[in-house]
């Protein structure tokens, strides 16, 4: 692509901009600290709007764009400065989220946090697409308005804060999942920005081919854990569908409704824990029937744990069962 258009930045201007963006200075530290605090509090409050606000002001995207350009051109000064700034910003965000997690350590984290502990290939696709837009927005002045949307799409700060919050709760596995999502976003954005700079005419593919392929190879390594997570999500959805079919398709479970389902894939065989609401007691024999039904559908061994919550139908005159008993007690005895 030619850079002759008036909307494209000149190479020298772009390099100067990226060097400035990669500088570890007071504005970067202030924005990072504020973004980390807002994101952490939003995650603790389980507020989507607050978390989005933290994404908009998070400055972590700027050094990543510098890393992309520096690696692509073999510019050691830019690469080192950008990596150091990204590392310092990430460490600051981890520290702030960890401390806030210690202060507000009561209760479990909500869905906004747990959703960021299980990354899949879909997250990598989002990072690549958003990174490409971010790269083009950097080289084209007429796309600068899309920077805020790009920051929201890549969502760098929330998973990093989830790492700190889960570490404060000693949840190593969940913290590791959130860290994998953060690394997925960083690497996906880096490679996508490199491609954007290449397409924009800021590098010759013949000269940077090995660097670009090397970065892409690192991203490909993520396909293994991310692909495994995606397959597990699909399998979990299939298990949930089969269990729902067994609960709704028989008279035995006509008064049973599924509230929640989770799978522990680390157990052998995997443990499926379901929370149900029922108007009657559930026996081990009935659970065995559900297991047999789902095994027949899935052709996979697993252990089913059912957490039953009893409920009674209540009207303005009282519970149905209680009303019947009261009427019987109040009726005159027959001689």
XYZ file of C-alpha atoms in Angstrom:
335
model
C 0.000 0.000 0.000
C 1.345 3.423 -0.900
C 1.931 6.030 1.787
C 1.413 8.931 -0.583
C -2.081 9.629 0.728
C -2.419 12.699 2.926
C -4.075 10.667 5.682
C -1.014 8.447 6.244
C 1.685 9.404 8.737
C 5.267 9.643 7.498
C 7.672 6.975 8.808
C 9.684 9.488 10.809
C 6.551 10.972 12.328
C 5.196 7.534 13.202
C 8.462 6.493 14.843
C 8.585 9.698 16.877
C 4.969 9.197 17.958
C 5.573 5.593 18.988
C 8.713 6.554 20.914
C 6.687 9.156 22.778
C 3.854 6.710 23.461
C 6.320 4.143 24.805
C 7.832 6.546 27.345
C 7.308 5.647 31.015
C 6.240 9.017 32.384
C 3.845 10.468 34.922
C 0.793 10.610 32.589
C 1.238 6.926 31.698
C 1.595 5.936 35.360
C -1.407 8.048 36.383
C -3.644 6.648 33.635
C -2.541 3.094 34.392
C -3.164 3.474 38.123
C -6.577 5.063 37.579
C -7.574 2.470 34.997
C -6.459 -0.415 37.234
C -8.343 0.958 40.227
C -11.526 1.569 38.224
C -11.357 -1.843 36.536
C -10.726 -3.638 39.836
C -13.599 -1.881 41.586
C -15.842 -2.521 38.596
C -14.962 -6.217 38.689
C -15.616 -6.346 42.434
C -18.953 -4.619 41.850
C -19.617 -6.723 38.735
C -20.464 -3.546 36.809
C -20.050 -3.684 33.032
C -20.316 0.098 32.626
C -17.518 0.783 35.121
C -15.250 -1.803 33.474
C -15.828 -0.233 30.048
C -14.813 3.130 31.495
C -11.547 1.596 32.695
C -10.872 0.162 29.227
C -11.201 3.570 27.577
C -8.541 5.275 29.694
C -6.146 2.296 29.874
C -2.853 3.292 28.147
C -1.406 -0.223 27.756
C -2.229 -0.336 24.043
C 0.329 2.399 23.273
C 3.516 0.519 24.265
C 2.219 -2.623 22.534
C 1.976 -0.681 19.274
C 5.550 0.452 19.869
C 6.679 -3.137 20.412
C 5.087 -4.100 17.091
C 6.905 -1.397 15.141
C 10.184 -1.957 16.983
C 10.207 -5.720 16.417
C 9.183 -5.297 12.777
C 12.073 -2.909 12.071
C 14.594 -4.387 14.483
C 14.647 -1.094 16.395
C 16.167 -2.085 19.732
C 15.672 1.299 21.378
C 11.934 1.442 20.660
C 11.404 -2.225 21.507
C 13.259 -2.014 24.819
C 11.485 1.185 25.863
C 8.050 -0.177 24.949
C 8.615 -3.543 26.658
C 9.881 -1.832 29.818
C 6.884 0.511 29.881
C 4.409 -2.317 29.303
C 6.049 -4.412 32.038
C 6.013 -1.517 34.507
C 2.383 -0.692 33.733
C 1.348 -4.332 34.057
C 3.167 -4.682 37.386
C 1.481 -1.528 38.697
C -1.951 -2.794 37.637
C -1.306 -6.157 39.299
C -0.225 -4.475 42.527
C -3.260 -2.178 42.658
C -5.740 -4.962 41.889
C -4.057 -7.277 44.406
C -4.256 -4.677 47.184
C -7.886 -3.851 46.370
C -8.614 -7.569 46.407
C -7.161 -7.812 49.910
C -9.158 -4.822 51.138
C -12.434 -5.930 49.557
C -11.813 -9.656 49.790
C -15.259 -10.686 50.909
C -17.548 -12.754 48.691
C -16.958 -14.393 45.344
C -16.194 -12.438 42.186
C -19.066 -12.024 39.751
C -19.613 -13.049 36.156
C -17.531 -10.163 34.740
C -14.439 -11.602 36.446
C -15.099 -15.295 35.883
C -15.733 -14.677 32.166
C -12.109 -13.545 31.881
C -10.586 -16.666 33.436
C -11.335 -19.043 30.563
C -10.002 -17.631 27.263
C -10.671 -19.388 23.962
C -9.804 -18.992 20.287
C -12.606 -16.445 20.068
C -10.625 -14.116 22.339
C -7.574 -14.468 20.102
C -9.708 -13.567 17.089
C -11.008 -10.469 18.875
C -7.465 -9.415 19.816
C -6.204 -9.822 16.243
C -9.095 -7.873 14.714
C -8.907 -5.094 17.298
C -5.122 -4.951 17.013
C -5.348 -4.547 13.245
C -7.789 -1.656 13.624
C -5.548 -0.138 16.285
C -2.562 -0.375 13.955
C -4.390 1.274 11.072
C -5.719 3.968 13.414
C -2.125 4.713 14.367
C -0.935 5.214 10.797
C -4.049 6.920 9.423
C -5.050 10.236 10.910
C -8.646 9.887 9.699
C -9.143 6.769 11.850
C -8.106 8.327 15.151
C -11.726 8.355 16.345
C -11.709 4.554 16.457
C -9.012 4.376 19.143
C -11.524 4.384 22.012
C -13.508 1.567 20.434
C -10.313 -0.396 19.891
C -9.363 0.015 23.549
C -12.752 -1.371 24.579
C -12.511 -4.290 22.157
C -9.060 -5.491 23.235
C -9.854 -5.145 26.949
C -6.276 -5.285 28.217
C -6.806 -3.968 31.738
C -9.728 -6.115 33.029
C -8.035 -9.540 32.649
C -4.861 -8.141 34.206
C -6.868 -6.917 37.193
C -8.621 -10.278 37.456
C -5.164 -11.830 37.871
C -4.468 -9.576 40.848
C -7.905 -10.072 42.389
C -7.726 -13.853 42.081
C -4.169 -13.877 43.459
C -5.423 -12.007 46.524
C -7.891 -14.859 47.016
C -5.206 -17.524 46.429
C -7.044 -18.829 43.342
C -4.014 -19.805 41.270
C -5.934 -21.605 38.521
C -8.324 -18.702 37.896
C -5.458 -16.203 38.003
C -3.590 -18.326 35.462
C -6.591 -18.323 33.135
C -6.880 -14.535 33.303
C -3.125 -14.200 32.698
C -3.474 -16.405 29.610
C -6.194 -14.064 28.326
C -3.963 -11.028 28.910
C -1.039 -12.642 27.085
C -3.384 -13.679 24.270
C -4.514 -10.081 23.873
C -0.956 -8.717 23.961
C 0.439 -11.181 21.422
C -2.604 -10.983 19.153
C -2.454 -7.184 19.085
C 1.310 -7.205 18.497
C 1.144 -9.446 15.433
C -1.928 -7.668 14.037
C -0.250 -4.261 14.393
C 2.859 -5.602 12.644
C 0.662 -6.722 9.758
C -1.056 -3.314 9.673
C 2.282 -1.493 9.500
C 3.422 -3.857 6.745
C 0.257 -3.362 4.689
C 0.499 0.388 5.262
C 3.859 0.401 3.518
C 6.039 1.020 6.567
C 8.162 -2.075 5.968
C 9.297 -4.325 3.115
C 8.058 -7.893 3.533
C 11.302 -9.277 2.097
C 13.293 -7.614 4.874
C 10.948 -8.307 7.811
C 9.572 -11.698 6.782
C 11.437 -13.709 9.422
C 10.530 -11.313 12.237
C 6.862 -11.357 11.257
C 6.784 -15.144 10.904
C 8.573 -15.544 14.239
C 5.985 -13.404 16.011
C 3.171 -15.290 14.275
C 4.705 -18.612 15.381
C 4.585 -17.492 19.016
C 0.903 -16.652 18.624
C 0.284 -20.066 17.054
C 1.537 -21.679 20.263
C -1.529 -20.225 21.963
C -3.782 -22.266 19.702
C -3.250 -25.348 21.880
C -4.604 -24.061 25.233
C -7.139 -21.728 23.624
C -8.413 -24.455 21.311
C -8.675 -26.898 24.222
C -10.689 -24.352 26.204
C -13.040 -23.785 23.272
C -13.607 -27.517 22.849
C -14.362 -27.818 26.555
C -16.895 -25.009 26.360
C -18.589 -26.745 23.440
C -18.576 -30.040 25.320
C -19.950 -28.363 28.439
C -22.778 -26.855 26.386
C -23.548 -30.312 24.993
C -23.598 -31.802 28.497
C -25.896 -29.032 29.711
C -28.213 -29.601 26.742
C -28.309 -33.358 27.436
C -29.017 -32.818 31.140
C -31.760 -30.326 30.316
C -33.269 -32.873 27.931
C -33.247 -35.512 30.669
C -34.852 -33.127 33.169
C -37.559 -31.812 30.861
C -38.255 -34.918 28.820
C -39.421 -37.240 31.587
C -42.348 -37.276 33.997
C -39.975 -38.125 36.859
C -38.303 -34.728 36.636
C -41.360 -32.717 35.656
C -40.992 -30.486 38.746
C -37.219 -30.037 38.445
C -35.562 -26.959 36.917
C -31.843 -26.449 36.252
C -30.347 -23.385 37.991
C -26.618 -23.721 37.325
C -24.088 -26.118 35.828
C -20.300 -26.262 36.093
C -17.712 -28.843 35.078
C -14.445 -29.646 36.852
C -12.277 -30.872 33.976
C -9.293 -31.506 36.261
C -11.063 -34.378 38.020
C -10.865 -37.901 36.623
C -13.477 -38.553 35.380
C -14.710 -34.955 34.966
C -17.176 -33.852 37.643
C -20.399 -32.186 36.545
C -22.080 -30.262 39.363
C -25.624 -29.058 38.764
C -27.854 -26.968 40.983
C -31.549 -27.730 40.573
C -34.800 -26.602 42.147
C -37.266 -29.353 42.854
C -40.645 -29.725 44.488
C -39.795 -33.242 45.658
C -36.814 -35.245 46.855
C -34.421 -36.676 44.255
C -33.076 -40.182 44.797
C -29.695 -41.667 43.798
C -31.554 -43.937 41.380
C -32.950 -40.924 39.531
C -29.486 -39.376 39.341
C -28.138 -42.641 37.928
C -30.807 -42.470 35.222
C -29.683 -38.946 34.284
C -26.042 -40.075 34.137
C -26.939 -43.023 31.922
C -28.987 -40.772 29.632
C -26.220 -38.182 29.249
C -23.513 -40.834 28.788
C -25.576 -42.314 25.984
C -25.743 -38.898 24.327
C -22.145 -37.813 24.941
C -20.317 -41.167 24.950
C -18.107 -39.758 27.698
C -17.631 -40.870 31.290
C -18.292 -38.319 34.028
C -19.460 -38.035 37.633
C -22.673 -36.134 38.353
C -23.178 -34.182 41.576
C -26.644 -32.730 42.150
C -27.280 -29.899 44.607
C -31.040 -29.833 45.220
C -32.899 -26.785 46.470
C -36.449 -27.588 47.600
C -39.263 -25.173 46.867
C -42.958 -25.069 47.789
C -45.729 -23.302 45.942
C -47.045 -20.430 48.067
C -50.246 -18.456 47.514
C -51.909 -15.653 49.474
C -53.542 -18.295 51.669
C -50.232 -20.008 52.426
C -48.253 -22.955 51.116
C -50.350 -25.548 49.343
C -49.124 -28.425 51.457
C -49.410 -26.449 54.686
C -52.962 -25.322 53.867
C -54.125 -28.870 53.258
C -52.643 -30.000 56.564
C -54.237 -27.094 58.450
C -57.671 -27.809 56.959
C -57.400 -31.440 57.957
C -56.452 -30.515 61.514
C -59.327 -28.008 61.831
C -62.007 -30.376 60.516
C -64.267 -31.941 63.207
C -63.473 -35.539 63.935
C -65.992 -38.085 62.742
C -67.440 -40.427 65.340
